[in-house]
Short mmCIF file of C-alpha atoms in Angstrom, two decimals:
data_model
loop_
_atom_site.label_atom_id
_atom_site.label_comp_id
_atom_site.label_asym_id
_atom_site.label_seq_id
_atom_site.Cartn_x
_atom_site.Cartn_y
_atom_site.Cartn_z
CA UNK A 211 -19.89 -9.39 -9.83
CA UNK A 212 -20.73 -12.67 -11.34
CA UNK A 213 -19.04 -13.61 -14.87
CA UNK A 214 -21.93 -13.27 -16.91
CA UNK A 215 -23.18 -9.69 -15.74
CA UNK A 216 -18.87 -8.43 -16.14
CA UNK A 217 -19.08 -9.98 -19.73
CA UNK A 218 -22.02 -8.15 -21.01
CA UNK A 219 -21.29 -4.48 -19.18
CA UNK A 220 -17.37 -4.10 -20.78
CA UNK A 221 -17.69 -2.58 -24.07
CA UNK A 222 -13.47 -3.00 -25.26
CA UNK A 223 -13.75 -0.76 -28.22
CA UNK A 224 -14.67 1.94 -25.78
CA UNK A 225 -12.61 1.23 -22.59
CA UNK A 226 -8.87 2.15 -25.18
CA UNK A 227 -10.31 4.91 -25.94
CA UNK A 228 -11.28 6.27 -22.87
CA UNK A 229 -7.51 5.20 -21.31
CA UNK A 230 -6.26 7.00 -24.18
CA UNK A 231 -8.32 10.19 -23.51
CA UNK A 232 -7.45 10.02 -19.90
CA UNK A 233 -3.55 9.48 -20.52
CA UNK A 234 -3.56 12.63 -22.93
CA UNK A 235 -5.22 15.06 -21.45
CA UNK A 236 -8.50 14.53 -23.42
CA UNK A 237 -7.11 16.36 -25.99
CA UNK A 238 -9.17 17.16 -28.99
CA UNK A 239 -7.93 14.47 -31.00
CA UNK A 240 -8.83 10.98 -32.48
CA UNK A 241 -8.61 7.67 -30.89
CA UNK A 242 -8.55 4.22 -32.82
CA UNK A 243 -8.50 0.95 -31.34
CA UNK A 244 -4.78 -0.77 -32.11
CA UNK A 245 -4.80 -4.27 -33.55
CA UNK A 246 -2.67 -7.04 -31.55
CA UNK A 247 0.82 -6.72 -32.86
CA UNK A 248 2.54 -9.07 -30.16
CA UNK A 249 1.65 -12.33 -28.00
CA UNK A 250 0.46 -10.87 -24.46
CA UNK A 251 3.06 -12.28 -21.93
CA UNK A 252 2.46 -13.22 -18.10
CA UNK A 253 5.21 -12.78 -15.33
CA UNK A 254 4.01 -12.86 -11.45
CA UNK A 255 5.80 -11.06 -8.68
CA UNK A 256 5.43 -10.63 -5.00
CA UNK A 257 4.84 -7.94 -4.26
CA UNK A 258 3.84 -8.19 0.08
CA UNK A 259 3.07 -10.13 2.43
CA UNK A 260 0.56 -9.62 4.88
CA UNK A 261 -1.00 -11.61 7.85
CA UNK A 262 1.09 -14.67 6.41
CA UNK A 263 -0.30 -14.50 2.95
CA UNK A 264 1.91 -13.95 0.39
CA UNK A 265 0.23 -11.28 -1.76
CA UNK A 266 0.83 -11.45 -5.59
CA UNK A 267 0.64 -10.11 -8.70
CA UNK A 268 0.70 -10.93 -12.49
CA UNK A 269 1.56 -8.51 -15.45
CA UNK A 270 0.60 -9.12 -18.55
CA UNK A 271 2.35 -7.36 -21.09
CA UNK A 272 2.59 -7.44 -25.15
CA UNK A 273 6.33 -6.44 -25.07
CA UNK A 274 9.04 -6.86 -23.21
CA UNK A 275 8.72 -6.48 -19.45
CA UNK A 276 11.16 -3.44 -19.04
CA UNK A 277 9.56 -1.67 -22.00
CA UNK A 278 7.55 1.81 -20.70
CA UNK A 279 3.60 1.48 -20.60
CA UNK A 280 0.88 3.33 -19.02
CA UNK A 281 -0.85 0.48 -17.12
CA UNK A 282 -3.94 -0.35 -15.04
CA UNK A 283 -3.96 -2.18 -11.74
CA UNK A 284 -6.77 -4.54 -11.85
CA UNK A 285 -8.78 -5.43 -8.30
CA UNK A 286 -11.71 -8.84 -8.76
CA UNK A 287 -14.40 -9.10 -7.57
CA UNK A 288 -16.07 -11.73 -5.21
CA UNK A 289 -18.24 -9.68 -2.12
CA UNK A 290 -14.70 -9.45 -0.20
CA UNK A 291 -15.05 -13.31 0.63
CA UNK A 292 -13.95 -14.83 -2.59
CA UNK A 293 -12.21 -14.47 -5.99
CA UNK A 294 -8.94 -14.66 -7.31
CA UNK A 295 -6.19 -12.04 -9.50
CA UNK A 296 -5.89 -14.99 -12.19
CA UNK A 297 -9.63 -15.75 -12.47
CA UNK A 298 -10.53 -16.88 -16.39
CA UNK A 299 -13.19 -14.25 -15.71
CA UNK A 300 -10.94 -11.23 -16.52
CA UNK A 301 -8.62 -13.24 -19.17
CA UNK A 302 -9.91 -11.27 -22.30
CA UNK A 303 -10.39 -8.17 -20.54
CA UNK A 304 -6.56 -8.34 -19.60
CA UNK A 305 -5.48 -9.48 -22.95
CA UNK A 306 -7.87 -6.76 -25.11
CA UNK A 307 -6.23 -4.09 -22.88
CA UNK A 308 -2.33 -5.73 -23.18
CA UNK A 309 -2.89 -5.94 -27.25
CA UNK A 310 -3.88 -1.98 -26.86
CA UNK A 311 -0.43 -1.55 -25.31
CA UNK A 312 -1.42 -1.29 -21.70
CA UNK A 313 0.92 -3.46 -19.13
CA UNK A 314 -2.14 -5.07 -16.89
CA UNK A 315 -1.62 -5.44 -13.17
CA UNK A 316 -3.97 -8.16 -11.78
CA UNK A 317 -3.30 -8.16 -7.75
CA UNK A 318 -4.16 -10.48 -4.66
CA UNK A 319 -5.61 -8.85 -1.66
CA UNK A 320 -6.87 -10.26 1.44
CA UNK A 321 -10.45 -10.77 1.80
CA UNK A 322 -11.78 -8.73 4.92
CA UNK A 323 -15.32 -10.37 5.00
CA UNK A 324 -13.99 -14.08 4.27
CA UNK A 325 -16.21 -16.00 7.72
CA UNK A 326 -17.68 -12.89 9.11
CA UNK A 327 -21.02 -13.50 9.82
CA UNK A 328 -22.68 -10.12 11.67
CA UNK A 329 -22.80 -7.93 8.83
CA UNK A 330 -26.14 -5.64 8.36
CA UNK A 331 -26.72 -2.26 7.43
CA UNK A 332 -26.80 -1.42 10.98
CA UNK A 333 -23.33 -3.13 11.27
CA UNK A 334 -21.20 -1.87 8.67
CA UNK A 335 -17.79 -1.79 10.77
CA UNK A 336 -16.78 -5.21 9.08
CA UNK A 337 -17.84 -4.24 5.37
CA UNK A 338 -15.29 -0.93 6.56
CA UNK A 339 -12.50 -2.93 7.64
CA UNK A 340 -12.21 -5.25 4.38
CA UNK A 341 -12.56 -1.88 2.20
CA UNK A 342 -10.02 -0.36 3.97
CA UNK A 343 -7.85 -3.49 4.37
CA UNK A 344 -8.09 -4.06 0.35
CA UNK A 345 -7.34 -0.21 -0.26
CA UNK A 346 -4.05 -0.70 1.68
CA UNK A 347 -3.08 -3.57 -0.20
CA UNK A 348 -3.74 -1.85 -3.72
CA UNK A 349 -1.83 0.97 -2.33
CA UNK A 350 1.24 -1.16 -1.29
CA UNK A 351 0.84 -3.11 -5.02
CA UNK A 352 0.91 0.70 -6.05
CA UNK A 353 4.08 1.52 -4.26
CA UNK A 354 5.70 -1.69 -5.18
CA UNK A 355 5.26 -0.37 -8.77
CA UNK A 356 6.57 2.89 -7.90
CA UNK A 357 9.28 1.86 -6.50
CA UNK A 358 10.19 -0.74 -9.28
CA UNK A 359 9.18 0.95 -11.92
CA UNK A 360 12.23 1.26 -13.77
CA UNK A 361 12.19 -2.41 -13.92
CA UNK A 362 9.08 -3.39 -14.54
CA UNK A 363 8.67 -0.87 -17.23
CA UNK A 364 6.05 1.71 -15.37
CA UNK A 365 5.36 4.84 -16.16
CA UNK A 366 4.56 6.48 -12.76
CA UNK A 367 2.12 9.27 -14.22
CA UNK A 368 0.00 6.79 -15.72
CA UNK A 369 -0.98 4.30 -13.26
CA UNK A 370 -4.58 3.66 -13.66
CA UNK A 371 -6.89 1.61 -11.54
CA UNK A 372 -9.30 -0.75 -12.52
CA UNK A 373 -12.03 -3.28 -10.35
CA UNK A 374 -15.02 -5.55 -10.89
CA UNK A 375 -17.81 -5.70 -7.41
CA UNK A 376 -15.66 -5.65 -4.48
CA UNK A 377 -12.74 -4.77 -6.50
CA UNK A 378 -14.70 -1.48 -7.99
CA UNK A 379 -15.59 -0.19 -4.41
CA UNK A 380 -11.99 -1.16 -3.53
CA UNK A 381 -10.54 1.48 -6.58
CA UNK A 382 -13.45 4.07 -6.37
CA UNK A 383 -12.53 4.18 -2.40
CA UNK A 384 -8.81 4.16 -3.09
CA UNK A 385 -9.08 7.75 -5.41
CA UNK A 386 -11.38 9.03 -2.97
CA UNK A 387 -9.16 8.61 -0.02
CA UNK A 388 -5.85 9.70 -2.11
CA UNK A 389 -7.82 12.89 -2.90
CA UNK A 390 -8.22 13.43 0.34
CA UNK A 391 -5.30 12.75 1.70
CA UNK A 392 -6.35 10.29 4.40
CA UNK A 393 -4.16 8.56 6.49
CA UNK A 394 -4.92 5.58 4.79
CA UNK A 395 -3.16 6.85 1.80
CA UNK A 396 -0.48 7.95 3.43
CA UNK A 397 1.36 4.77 1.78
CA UNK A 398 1.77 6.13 -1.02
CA UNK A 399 3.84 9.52 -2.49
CA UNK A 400 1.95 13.03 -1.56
CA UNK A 401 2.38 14.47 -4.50
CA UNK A 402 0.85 10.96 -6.56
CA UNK A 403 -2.34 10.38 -8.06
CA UNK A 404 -4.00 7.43 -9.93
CA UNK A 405 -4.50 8.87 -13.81
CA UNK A 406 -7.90 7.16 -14.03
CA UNK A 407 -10.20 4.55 -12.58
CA UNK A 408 -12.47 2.20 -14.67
CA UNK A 409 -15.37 0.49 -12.40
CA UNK A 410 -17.04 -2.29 -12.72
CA UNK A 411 -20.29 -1.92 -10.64
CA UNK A 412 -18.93 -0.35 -7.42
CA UNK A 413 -19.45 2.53 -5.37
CA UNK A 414 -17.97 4.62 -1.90
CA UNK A 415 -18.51 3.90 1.62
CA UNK A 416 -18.46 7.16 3.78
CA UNK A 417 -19.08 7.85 7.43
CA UNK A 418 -18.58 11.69 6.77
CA UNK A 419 -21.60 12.37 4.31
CA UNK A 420 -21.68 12.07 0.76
CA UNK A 421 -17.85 11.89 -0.73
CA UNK A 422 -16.06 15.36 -1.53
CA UNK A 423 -12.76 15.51 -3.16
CA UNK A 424 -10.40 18.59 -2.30
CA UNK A 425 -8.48 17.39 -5.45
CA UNK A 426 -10.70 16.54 -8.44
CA UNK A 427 -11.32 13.11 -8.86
CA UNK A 428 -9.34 11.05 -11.34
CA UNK A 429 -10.89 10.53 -14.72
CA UNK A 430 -13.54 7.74 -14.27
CA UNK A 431 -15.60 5.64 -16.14
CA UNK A 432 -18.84 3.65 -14.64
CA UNK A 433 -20.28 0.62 -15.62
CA UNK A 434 -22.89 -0.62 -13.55
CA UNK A 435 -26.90 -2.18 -13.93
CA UNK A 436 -29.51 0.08 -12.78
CA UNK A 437 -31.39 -2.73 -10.75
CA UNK A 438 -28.57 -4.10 -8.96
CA UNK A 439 -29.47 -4.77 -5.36
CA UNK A 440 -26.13 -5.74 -3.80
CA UNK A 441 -23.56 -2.45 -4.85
CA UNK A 442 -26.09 -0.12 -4.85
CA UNK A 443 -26.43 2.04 -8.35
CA UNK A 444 -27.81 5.52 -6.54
CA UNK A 445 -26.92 6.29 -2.94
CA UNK A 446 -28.24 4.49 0.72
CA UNK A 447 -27.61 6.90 3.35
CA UNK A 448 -28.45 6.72 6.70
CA UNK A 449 -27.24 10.48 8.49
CA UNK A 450 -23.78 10.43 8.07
CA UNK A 451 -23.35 7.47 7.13
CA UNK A 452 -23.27 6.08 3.82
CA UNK A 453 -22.93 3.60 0.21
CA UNK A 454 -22.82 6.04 -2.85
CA UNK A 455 -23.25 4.32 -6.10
CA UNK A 456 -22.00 4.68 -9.78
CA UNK A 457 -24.94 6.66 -10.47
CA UNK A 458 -24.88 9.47 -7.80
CA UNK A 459 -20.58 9.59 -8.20
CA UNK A 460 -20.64 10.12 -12.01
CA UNK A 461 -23.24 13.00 -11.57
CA UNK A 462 -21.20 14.77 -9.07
CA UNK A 463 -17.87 13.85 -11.14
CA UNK A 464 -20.09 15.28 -13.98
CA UNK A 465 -19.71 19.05 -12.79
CA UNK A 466 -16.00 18.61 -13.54
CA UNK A 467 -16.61 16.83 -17.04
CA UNK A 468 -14.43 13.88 -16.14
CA UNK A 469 -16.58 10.58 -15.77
CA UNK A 470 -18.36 8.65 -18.37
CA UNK A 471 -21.69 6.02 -16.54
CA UNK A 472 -22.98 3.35 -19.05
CA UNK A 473 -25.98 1.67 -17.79
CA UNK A 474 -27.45 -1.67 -18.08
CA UNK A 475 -30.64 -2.27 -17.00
CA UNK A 476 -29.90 -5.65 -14.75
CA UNK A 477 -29.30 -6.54 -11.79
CA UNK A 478 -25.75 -7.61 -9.87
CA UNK A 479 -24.92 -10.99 -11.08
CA UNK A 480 -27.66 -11.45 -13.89
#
């Protein structure tokens, strides 16, 4: 997703409110927006390393880095080619969500489509091997968290994920195959689930029909235009094979009462 079309789709007043819904239950109670009280810090860690890449990540936090917060992984965007976790892109999105008492977890990941050059709808093995290849390396940020989270100041039960583009399908794919228990998920704890995912204009590729979770879905909320032509907003399907978009997913995640779309009537990186 291009800077301009992430900029005018996050609405910050709304986004606390929804993490604070999500982390309580969506209890029947209010939910304000909290003022800064603190300078957001940065610390980066390292948290794998894969293929020879180091693979890092920065928190940003408004208190001290062993203090307890519910926090949100964040995945960027860039098609799977391109992008970076410290992009000035995200900055105030990061900082709103660290002044609203939310540690913020931007990660690296390697990029599965950087050179690849036989990629069509008819080929789709490549566009499947970065998903699942940026999946695995949220899920081993995840576990690094997990496992450090006495130290880094985590809150297990309220790990929520977060991506813009490549980075959405990467987090919407990443619930869907925890749900289902996949063997790609197998990283992580059975008995752990992401408490919510926030997505940026993304969407679920499936060889097995349109996506069906055993286990609900985690709390989500959907931003996405309605003509983008790149992740697509409805569903492309093509037998069993398929892309299912923000649109389609929040309907289905509808019947449960646990997702939230907001539309914007442009296209992907306008």
């Amino acid at each position: 997703m291009s800077p301009s079309l992430f900029h005018k789709l996050k609405n910050y007043k709304l986004i606390p409110v929804f993490l604070f819904f999500t982390l309580t239950g969506f209890e029947n109670i209010s939910a304000q927006e909290i003022k800064p009280s603190a300078p957001v810090h940065q610390t980066t860690f390292t948290y794998s390393v894969k293929d020879k890449q180091e693979l890092k990540m920065d928190i940003y936090s408004n208190l001290d880095l062993h203090s307890v917060q519910p926090c949100v992984i964040f995945v960027f965007g860039g098609g799977f080619i391109q992008g970076t976790r410290d992009s000035k892109t995200y900055t105030e999105y990061f900082n709103r969500l660290a002044a609203n008492h939310y540690k913020v977890i931007s990660i690296d990941y390697r990029l599965g489509l950087k050179g690849v050059k036989k990629l069509s709808a008819f080929n789709t093995k490549p566009l499947r091997s970065a998903i699942d290849t940026a999946v695995t390396d949220l899920y081993n940020a995840t576990a690094y968290l997990l496992k450090n989270s006495k130290t880094l100041g985590i809150d297990p039960s309220k790990i929520i994920i977060s991506g813009s583009s490549a980075g959405a399908i990467t987090v919407l794919q990443a619930d869907w195959e925890k749900r289902n228990h996949t063997s790609l998920s197998f990283q992580l704890p059975a008995d752990f689930q992401y408490a919510g995912v926030i997505s940026f204009a993304g969407a679920i590729l499936s060889y097995k029909g349109a996506p069906s979770y055993p286990v609900a879905p985690a709390p989500t909320l959907f931003f996405h235009g309605t003509e983008d032509k790149l992740v697509i907003y409805n569903k492309r399907r093509f037998f069993n094979k398929g892309f299912f978009g923000s649109n389609y997913l929040a309907k289905r995640f509808n019947e449960k009462k646990i997702s939230l779309l907001l539309h914007a009537g442009r296209r992907h990186g306008t």
